[in-house]
PDB file of C-alpha atoms in Angstrom:
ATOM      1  CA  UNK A   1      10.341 -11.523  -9.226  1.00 84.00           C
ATOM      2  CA  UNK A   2       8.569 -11.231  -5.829  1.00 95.00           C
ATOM      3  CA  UNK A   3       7.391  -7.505  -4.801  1.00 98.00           C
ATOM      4  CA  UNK A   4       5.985  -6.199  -1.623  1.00 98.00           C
ATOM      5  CA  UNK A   5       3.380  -3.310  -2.128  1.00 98.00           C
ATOM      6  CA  UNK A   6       3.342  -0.732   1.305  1.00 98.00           C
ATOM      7  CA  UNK A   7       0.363   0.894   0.271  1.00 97.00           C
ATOM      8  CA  UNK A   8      -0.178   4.547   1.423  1.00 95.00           C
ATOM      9  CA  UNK A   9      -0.716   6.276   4.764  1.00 95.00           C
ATOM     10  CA  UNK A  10      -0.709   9.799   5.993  1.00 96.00           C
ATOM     11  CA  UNK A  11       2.141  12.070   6.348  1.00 98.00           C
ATOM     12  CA  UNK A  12       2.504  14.368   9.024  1.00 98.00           C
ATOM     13  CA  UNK A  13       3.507  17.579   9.156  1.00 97.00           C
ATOM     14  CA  UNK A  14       7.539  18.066   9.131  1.00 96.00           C
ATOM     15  CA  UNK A  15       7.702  14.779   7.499  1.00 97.00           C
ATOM     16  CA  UNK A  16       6.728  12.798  10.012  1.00 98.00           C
ATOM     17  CA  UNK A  17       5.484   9.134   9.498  1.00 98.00           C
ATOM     18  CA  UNK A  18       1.841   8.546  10.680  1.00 97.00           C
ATOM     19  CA  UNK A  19       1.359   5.654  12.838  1.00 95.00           C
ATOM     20  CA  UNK A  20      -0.238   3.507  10.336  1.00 94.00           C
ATOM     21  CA  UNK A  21       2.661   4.468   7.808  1.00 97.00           C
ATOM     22  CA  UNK A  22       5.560   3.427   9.952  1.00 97.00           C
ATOM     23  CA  UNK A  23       3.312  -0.145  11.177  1.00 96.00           C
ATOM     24  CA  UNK A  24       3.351  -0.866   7.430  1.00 97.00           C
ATOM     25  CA  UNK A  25       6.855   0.122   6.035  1.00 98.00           C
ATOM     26  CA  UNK A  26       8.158  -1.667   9.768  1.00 98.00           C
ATOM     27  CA  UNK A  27       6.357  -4.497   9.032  1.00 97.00           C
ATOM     28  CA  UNK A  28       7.606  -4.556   5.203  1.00 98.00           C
ATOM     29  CA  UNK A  29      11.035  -4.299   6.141  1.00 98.00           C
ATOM     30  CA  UNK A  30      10.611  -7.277   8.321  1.00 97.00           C
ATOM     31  CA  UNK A  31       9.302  -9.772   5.464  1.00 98.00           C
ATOM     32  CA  UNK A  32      12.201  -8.254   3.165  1.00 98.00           C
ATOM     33  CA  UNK A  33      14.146  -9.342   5.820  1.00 98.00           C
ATOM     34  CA  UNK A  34      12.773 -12.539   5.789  1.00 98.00           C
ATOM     35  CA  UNK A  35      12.905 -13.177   2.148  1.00 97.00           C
ATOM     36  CA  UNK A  36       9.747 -12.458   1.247  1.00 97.00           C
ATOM     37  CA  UNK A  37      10.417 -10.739  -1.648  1.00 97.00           C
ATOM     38  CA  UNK A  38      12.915  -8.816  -4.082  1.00 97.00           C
ATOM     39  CA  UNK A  39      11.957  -5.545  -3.899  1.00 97.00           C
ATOM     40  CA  UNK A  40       9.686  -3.535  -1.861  1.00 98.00           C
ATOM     41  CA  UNK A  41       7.490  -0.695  -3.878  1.00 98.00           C
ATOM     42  CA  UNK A  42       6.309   2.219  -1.298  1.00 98.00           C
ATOM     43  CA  UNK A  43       2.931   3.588  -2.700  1.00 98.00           C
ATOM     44  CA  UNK A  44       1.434   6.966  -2.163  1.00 98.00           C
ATOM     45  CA  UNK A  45       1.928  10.520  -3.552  1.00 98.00           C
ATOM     46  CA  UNK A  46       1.986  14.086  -1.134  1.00 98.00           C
ATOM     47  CA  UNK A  47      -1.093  14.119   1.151  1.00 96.00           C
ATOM     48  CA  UNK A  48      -2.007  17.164   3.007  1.00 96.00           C
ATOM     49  CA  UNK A  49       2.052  17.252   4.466  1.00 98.00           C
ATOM     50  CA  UNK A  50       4.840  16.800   1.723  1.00 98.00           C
ATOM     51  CA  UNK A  51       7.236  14.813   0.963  1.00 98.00           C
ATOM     52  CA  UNK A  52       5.338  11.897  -0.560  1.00 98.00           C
ATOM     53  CA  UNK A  53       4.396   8.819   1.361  1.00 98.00           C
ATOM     54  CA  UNK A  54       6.560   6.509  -0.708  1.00 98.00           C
ATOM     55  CA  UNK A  55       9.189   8.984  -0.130  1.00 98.00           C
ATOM     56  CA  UNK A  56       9.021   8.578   3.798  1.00 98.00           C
ATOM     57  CA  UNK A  57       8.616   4.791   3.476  1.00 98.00           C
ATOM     58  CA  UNK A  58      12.005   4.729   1.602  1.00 98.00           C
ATOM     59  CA  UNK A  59      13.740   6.950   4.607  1.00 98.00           C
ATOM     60  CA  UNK A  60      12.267   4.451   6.952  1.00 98.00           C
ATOM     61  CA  UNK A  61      13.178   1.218   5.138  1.00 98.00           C
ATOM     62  CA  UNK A  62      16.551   2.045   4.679  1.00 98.00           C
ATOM     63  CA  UNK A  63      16.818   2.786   8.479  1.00 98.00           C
ATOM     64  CA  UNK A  64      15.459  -0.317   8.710  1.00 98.00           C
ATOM     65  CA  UNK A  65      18.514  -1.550   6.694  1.00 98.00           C
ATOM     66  CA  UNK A  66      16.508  -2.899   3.785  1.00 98.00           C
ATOM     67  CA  UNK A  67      19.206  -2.120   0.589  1.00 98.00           C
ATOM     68  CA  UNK A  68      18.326   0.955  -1.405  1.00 98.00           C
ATOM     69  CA  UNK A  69      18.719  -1.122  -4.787  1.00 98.00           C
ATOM     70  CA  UNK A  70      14.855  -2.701  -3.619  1.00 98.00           C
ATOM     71  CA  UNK A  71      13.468   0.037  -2.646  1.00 98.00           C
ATOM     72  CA  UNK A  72      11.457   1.030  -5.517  1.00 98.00           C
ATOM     73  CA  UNK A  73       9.079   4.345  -5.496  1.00 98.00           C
ATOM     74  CA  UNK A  74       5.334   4.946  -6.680  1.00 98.00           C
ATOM     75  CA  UNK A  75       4.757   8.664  -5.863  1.00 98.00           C
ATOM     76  CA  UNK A  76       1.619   9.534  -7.963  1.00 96.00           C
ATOM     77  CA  UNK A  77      -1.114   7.518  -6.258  1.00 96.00           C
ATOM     78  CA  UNK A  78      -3.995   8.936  -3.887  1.00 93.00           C
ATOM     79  CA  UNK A  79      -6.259   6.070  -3.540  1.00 91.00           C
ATOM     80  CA  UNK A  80      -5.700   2.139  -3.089  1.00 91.00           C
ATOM     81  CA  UNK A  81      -7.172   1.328  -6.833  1.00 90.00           C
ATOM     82  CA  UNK A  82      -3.788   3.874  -7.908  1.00 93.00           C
ATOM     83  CA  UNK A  83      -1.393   2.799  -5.078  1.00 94.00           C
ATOM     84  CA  UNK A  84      -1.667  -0.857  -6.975  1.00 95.00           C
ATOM     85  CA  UNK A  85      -1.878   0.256 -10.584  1.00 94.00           C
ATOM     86  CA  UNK A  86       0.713   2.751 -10.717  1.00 96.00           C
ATOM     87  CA  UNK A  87       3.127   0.352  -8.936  1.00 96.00           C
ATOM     88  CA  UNK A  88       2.850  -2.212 -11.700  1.00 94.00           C
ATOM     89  CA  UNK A  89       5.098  -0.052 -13.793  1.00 93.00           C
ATOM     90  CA  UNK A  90       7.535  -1.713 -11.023  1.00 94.00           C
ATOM     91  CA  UNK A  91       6.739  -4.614 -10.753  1.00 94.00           C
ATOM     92  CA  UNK A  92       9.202  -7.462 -12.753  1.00 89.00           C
ATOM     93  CA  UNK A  93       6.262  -9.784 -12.816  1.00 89.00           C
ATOM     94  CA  UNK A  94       2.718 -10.612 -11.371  1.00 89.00           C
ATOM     95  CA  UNK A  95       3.553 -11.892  -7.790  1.00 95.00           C
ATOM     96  CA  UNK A  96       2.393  -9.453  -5.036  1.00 98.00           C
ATOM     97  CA  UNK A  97       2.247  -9.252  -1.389  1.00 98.00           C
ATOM     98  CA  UNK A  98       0.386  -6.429   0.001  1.00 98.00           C
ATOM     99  CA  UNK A  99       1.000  -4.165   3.186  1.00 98.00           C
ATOM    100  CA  UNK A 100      -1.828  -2.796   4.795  1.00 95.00           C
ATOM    101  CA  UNK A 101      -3.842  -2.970   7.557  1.00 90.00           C
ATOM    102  CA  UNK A 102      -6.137  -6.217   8.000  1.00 86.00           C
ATOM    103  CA  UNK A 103      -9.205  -4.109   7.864  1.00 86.00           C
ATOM    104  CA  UNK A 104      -8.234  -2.784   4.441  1.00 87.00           C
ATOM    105  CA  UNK A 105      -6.644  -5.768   2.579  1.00 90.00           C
ATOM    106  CA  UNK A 106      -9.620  -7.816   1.501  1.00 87.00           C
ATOM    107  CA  UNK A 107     -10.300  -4.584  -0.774  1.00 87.00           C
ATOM    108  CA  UNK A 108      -6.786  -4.016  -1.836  1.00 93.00           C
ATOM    109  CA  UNK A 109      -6.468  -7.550  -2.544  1.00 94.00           C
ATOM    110  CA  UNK A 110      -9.456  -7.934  -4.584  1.00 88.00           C
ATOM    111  CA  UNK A 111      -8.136  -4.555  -6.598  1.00 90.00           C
ATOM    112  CA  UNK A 112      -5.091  -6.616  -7.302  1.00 94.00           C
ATOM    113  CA  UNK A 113      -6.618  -9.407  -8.598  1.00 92.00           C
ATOM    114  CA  UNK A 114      -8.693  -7.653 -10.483  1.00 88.00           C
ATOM    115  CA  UNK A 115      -5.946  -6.026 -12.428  1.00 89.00           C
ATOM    116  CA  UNK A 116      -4.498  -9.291 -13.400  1.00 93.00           C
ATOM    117  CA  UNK A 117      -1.587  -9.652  -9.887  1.00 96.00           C
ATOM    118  CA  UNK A 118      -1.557 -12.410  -8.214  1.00 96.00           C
ATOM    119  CA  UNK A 119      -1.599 -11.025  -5.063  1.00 97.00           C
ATOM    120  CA  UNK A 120      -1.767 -11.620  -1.516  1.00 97.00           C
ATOM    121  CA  UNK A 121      -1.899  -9.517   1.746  1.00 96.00           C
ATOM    122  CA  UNK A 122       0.005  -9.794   4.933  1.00 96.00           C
ATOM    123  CA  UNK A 123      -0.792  -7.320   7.618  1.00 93.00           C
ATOM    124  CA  UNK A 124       0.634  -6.350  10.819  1.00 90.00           C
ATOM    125  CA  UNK A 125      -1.384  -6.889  13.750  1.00 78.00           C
ATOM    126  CA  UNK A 126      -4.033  -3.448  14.535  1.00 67.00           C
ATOM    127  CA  UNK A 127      -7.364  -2.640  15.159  1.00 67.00           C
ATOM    128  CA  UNK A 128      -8.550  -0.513  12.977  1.00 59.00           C
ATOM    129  CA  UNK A 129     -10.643   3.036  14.660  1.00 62.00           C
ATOM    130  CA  UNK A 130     -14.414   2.693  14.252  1.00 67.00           C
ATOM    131  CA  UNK A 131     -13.879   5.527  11.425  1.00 64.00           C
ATOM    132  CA  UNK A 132     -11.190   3.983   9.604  1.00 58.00           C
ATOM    133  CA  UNK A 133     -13.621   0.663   9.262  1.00 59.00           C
ATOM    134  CA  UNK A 134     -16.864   2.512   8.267  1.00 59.00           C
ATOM    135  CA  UNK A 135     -14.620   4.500   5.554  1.00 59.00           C
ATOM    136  CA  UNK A 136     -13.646   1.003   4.255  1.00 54.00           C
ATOM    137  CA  UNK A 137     -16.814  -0.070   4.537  1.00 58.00           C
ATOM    138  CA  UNK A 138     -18.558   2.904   1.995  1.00 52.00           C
ATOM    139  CA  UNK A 139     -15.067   2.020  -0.133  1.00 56.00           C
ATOM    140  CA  UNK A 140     -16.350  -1.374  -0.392  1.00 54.00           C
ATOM    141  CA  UNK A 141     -19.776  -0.304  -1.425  1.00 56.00           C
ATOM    142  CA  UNK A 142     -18.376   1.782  -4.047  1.00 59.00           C
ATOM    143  CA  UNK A 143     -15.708  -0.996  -5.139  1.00 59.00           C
ATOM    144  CA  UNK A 144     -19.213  -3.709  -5.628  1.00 59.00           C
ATOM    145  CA  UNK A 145     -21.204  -0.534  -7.766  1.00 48.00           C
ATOM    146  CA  UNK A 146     -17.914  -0.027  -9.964  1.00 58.00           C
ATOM    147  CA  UNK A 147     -17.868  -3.750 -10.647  1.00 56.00           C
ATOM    148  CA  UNK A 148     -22.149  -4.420 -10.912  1.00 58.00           C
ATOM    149  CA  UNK A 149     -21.353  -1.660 -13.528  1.00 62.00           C
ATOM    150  CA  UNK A 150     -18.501  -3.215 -15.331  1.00 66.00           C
ATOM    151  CA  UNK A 151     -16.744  -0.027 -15.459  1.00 58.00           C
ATOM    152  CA  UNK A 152     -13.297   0.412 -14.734  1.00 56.00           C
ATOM    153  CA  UNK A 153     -12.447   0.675 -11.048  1.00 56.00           C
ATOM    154  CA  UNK A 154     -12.884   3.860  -8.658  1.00 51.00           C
TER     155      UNK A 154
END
């Protein structure tokens, strides 16, 4: 079975989506919508704001009219490496596409892989803040020194 993996974005305080967390879960809800896939797993535990951010990409998906039976949630997770392992546990085989921002899928992607999905990323359209791309970028550099290692990943 087909799964679409939001990965996590910030919470606000009262609740309140961030930006980048209501681009994803809107964009999710869209290839649901389309067919894209069975269910639709919302990563990400309580940030600095509660509830969790799987918990406010539910609300938003089923405003979005996507049926609460696929709506799946992975609350734990406060990286990308957990936002994709944890959600195996709800997964009903290996086929993934990920939600994220274009700057941060090649990483979340490879992460994927790695774990044994097969996996691929679709993105909604945004450029990414000069911060949010250098952040990536040291993630990336610490992704490569996990793997030179052969340790497990960060």
């Amino acid at each position: 079975m087909r799964a679409i993996l939001i990965l996590g974005a910030a919470v606000w305080a009262e609740g309140a989506p961030s930006p980048t967390l209501l681009r994803r879960t809107r964009h999710a809800a869209a290839l649901w919508h389309a067919g894209a896939a069975e269910r639709v797993i919302c990563c990400g535990g309580v940030g600095r704001y509660p509830p969790s951010e799987a918990e406010v990409m539910a609300r938003i998906l089923r405003a979005e009219s996507v049926d609460s039976e696929a709506i799946f949630l992975e609350d734990r997770s406060t990286s990308t490496y957990e936002n994709i392992g944890f959600a195996q546990a709800h997964l009903d085989g290996d086929e993934v596409t990920i939600v994220t921002d274009p700057y941060h899928a090649p990483r979340a992607v490879m992460i994927a892989r790695r774990i044994g999905l097969r996996a691929r990323a679709d993105c909604p359209t945004h450029r990414a803040s000069a911060k949010a791309r250098a952040r990536e970028g040291f993630a990336y550099l610490k992704l490569g020194w996990w793997m030179a290692r052969g340790g497990p990943l960060p």
